[in-house]
CSV table of N, CA and C in Angstrom, one decimal:
chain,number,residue,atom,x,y,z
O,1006,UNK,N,117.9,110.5,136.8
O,1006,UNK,CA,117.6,109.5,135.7
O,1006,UNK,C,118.5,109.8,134.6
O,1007,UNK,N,118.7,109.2,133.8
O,1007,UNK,CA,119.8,108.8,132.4
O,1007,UNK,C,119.2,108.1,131.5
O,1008,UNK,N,119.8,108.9,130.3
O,1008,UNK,CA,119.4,108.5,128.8
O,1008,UNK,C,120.1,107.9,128.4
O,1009,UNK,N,120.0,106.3,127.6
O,1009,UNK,CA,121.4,105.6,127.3
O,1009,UNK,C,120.9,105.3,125.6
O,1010,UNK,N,121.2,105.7,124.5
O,1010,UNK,CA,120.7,105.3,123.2
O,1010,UNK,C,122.3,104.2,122.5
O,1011,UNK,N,121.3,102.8,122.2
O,1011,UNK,CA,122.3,101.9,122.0
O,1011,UNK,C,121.7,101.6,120.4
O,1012,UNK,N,122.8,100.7,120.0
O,1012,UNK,CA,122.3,100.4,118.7
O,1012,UNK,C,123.2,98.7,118.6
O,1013,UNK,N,122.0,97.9,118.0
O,1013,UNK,CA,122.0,96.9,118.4
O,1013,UNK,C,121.6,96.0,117.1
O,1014,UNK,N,122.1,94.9,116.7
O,1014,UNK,CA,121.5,94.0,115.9
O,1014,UNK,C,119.7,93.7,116.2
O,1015,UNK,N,119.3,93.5,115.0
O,1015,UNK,CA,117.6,93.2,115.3
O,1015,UNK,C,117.7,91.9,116.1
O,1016,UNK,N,118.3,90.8,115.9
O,1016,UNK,CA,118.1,89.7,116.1
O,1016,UNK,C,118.0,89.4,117.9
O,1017,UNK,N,118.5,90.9,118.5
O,1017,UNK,CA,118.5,90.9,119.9
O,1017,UNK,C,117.9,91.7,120.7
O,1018,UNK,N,116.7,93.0,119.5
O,1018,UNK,CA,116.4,93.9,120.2
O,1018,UNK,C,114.8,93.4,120.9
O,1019,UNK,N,114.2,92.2,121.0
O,1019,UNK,CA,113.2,91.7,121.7
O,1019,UNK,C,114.1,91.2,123.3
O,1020,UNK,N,115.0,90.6,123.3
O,1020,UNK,CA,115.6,90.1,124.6
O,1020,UNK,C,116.1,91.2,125.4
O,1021,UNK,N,116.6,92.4,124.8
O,1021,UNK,CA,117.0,92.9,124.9
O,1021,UNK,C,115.5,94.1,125.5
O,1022,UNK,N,114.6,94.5,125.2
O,1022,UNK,CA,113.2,95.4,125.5
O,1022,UNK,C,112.7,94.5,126.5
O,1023,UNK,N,112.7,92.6,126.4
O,1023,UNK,CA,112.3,92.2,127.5
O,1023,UNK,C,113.1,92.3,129.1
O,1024,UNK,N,113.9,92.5,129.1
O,1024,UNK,CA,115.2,92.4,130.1
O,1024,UNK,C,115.1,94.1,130.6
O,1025,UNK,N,114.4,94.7,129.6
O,1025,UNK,CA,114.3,96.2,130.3
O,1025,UNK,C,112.9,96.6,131.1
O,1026,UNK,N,112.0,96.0,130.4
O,1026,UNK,CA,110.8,96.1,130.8
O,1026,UNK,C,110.2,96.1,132.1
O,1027,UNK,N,110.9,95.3,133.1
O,1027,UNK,CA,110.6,95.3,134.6
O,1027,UNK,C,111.1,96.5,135.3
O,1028,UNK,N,112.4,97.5,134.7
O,1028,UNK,CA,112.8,98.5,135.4
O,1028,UNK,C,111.7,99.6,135.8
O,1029,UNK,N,112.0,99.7,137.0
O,1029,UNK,CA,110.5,100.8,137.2
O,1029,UNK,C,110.5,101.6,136.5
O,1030,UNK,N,109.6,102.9,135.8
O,1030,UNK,CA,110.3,104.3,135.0
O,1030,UNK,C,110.9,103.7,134.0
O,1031,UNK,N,111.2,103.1,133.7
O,1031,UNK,CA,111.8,102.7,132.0
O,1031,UNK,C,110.8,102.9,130.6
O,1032,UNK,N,110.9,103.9,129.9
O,1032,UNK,CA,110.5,104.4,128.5
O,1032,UNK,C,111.2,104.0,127.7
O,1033,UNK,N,110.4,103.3,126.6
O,1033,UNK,CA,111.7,102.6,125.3
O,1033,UNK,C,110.5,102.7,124.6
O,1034,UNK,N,111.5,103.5,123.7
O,1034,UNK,CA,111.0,104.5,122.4
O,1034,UNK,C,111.1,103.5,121.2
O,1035,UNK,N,110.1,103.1,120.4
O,1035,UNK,CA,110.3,102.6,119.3
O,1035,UNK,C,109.8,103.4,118.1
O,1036,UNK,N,109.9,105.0,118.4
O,1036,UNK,CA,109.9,105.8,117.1
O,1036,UNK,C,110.2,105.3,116.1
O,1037,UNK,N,111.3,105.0,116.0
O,1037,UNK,CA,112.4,104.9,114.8
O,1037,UNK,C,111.9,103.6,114.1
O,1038,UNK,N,111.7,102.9,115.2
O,1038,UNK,CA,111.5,101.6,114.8
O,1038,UNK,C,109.9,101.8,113.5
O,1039,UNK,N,109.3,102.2,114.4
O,1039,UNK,CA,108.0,102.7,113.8
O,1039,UNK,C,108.1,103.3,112.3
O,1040,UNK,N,109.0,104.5,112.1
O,1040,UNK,CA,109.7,105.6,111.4
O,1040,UNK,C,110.0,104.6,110.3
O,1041,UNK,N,110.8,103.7,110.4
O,1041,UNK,CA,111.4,102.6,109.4
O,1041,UNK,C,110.3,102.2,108.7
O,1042,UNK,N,109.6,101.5,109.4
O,1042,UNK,CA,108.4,100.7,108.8
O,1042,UNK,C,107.6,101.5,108.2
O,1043,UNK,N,106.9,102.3,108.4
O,1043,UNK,CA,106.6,103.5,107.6
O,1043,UNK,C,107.0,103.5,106.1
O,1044,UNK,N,108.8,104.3,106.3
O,1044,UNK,CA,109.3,104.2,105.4
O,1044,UNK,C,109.4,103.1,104.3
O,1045,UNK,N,109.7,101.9,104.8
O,1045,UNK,CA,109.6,100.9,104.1
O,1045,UNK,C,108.1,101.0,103.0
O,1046,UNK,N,107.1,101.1,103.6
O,1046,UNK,CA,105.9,100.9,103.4
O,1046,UNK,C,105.5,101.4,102.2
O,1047,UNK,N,105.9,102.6,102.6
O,1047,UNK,CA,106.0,103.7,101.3
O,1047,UNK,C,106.5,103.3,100.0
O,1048,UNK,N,108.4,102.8,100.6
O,1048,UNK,CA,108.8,102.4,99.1
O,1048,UNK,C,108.6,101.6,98.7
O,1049,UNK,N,107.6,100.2,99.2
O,1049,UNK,CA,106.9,99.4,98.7
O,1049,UNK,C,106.1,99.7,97.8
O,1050,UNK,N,104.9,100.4,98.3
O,1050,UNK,CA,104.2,101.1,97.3
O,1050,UNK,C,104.4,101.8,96.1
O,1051,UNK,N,105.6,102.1,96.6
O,1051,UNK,CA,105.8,103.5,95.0
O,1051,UNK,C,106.5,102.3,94.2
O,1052,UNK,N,107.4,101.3,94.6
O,1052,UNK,CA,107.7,100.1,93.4
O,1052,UNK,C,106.8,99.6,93.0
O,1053,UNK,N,105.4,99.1,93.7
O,1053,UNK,CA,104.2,98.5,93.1
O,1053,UNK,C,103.6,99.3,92.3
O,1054,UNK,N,103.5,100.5,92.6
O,1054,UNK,CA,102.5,101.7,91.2
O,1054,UNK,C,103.5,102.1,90.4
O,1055,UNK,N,105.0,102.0,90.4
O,1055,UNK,CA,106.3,102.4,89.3
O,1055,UNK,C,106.0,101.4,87.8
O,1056,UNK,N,106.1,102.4,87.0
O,1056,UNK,CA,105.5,102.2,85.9
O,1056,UNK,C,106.8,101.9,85.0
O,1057,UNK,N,107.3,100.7,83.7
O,1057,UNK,CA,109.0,100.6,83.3
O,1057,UNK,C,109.6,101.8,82.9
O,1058,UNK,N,108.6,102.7,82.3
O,1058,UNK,CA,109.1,104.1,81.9
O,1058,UNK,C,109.5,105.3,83.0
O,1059,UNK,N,109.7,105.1,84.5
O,1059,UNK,CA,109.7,105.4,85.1
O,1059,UNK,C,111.3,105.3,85.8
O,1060,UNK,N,111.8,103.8,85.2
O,1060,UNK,CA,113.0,103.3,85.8
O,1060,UNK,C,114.0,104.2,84.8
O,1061,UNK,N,115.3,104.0,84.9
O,1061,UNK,CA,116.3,104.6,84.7
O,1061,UNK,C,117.6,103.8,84.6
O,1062,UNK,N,118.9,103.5,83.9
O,1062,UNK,CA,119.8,102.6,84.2
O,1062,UNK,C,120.6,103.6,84.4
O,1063,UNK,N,121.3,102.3,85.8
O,1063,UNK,CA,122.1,103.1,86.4
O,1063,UNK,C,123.1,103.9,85.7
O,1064,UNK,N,124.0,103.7,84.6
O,1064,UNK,CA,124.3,104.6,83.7
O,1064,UNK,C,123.8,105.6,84.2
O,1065,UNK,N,122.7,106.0,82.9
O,1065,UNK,CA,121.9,107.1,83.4
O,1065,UNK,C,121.9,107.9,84.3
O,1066,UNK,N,121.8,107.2,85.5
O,1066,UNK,CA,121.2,107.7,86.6
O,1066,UNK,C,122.9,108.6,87.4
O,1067,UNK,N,123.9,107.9,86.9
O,1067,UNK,CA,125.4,108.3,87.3
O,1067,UNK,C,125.8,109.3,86.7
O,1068,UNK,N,124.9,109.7,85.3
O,1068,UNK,CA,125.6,110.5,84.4
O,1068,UNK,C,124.8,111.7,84.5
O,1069,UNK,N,123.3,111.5,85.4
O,1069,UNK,CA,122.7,112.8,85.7
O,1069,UNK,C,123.4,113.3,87.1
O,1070,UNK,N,123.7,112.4,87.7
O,1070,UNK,CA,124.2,112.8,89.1
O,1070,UNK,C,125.5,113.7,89.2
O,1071,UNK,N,126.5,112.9,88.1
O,1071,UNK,CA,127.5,113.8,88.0
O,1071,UNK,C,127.3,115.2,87.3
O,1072,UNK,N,126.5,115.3,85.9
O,1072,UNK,CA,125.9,116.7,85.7
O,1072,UNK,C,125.5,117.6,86.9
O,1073,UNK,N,124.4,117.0,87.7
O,1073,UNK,CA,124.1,117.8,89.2
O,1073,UNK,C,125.3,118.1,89.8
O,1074,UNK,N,126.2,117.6,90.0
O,1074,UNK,CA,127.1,117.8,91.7
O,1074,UNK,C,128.4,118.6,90.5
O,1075,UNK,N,128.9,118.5,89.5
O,1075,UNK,CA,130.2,118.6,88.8
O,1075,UNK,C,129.6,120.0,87.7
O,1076,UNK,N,129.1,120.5,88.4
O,1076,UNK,CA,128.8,122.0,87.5
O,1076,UNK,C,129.9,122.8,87.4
């Protein structure tokens, strides 16, 4: 048996899981896919409870980054 990991536009990964789905033994992993949404989910949330004193301009945010990395 063989492992084949492809990476694909969304707009094709349903035709694309249906066209596999009859292979006998065929496992298709939608961790990631899962993983994503998750993720999303989260940063949704933390933008909905983010309070304006919490935000930062990007200025800011470039001139702490270079302090971190440019020591």
């Amino acid at each position: 048996m063989r492992q084949v990991t492809v990476t694909i536009p969304d707009e094709y990964y349903d035709n694309l899981v249906q066209f596999l789905k009859p292979i006998p033994d065929t496992f298709i992993d939608n961790s990631q896919e899962e993983y994503n949404r998750s993720i999303e989910k989260m940063v949704l949330e933390r933008i909905k409870n983010a309070k304006p004193e919490d935000y930062i301009s990007w200025e800011e945010s470039k001139k702490r980054l270079h302090t971190k990395w440019n020591k």
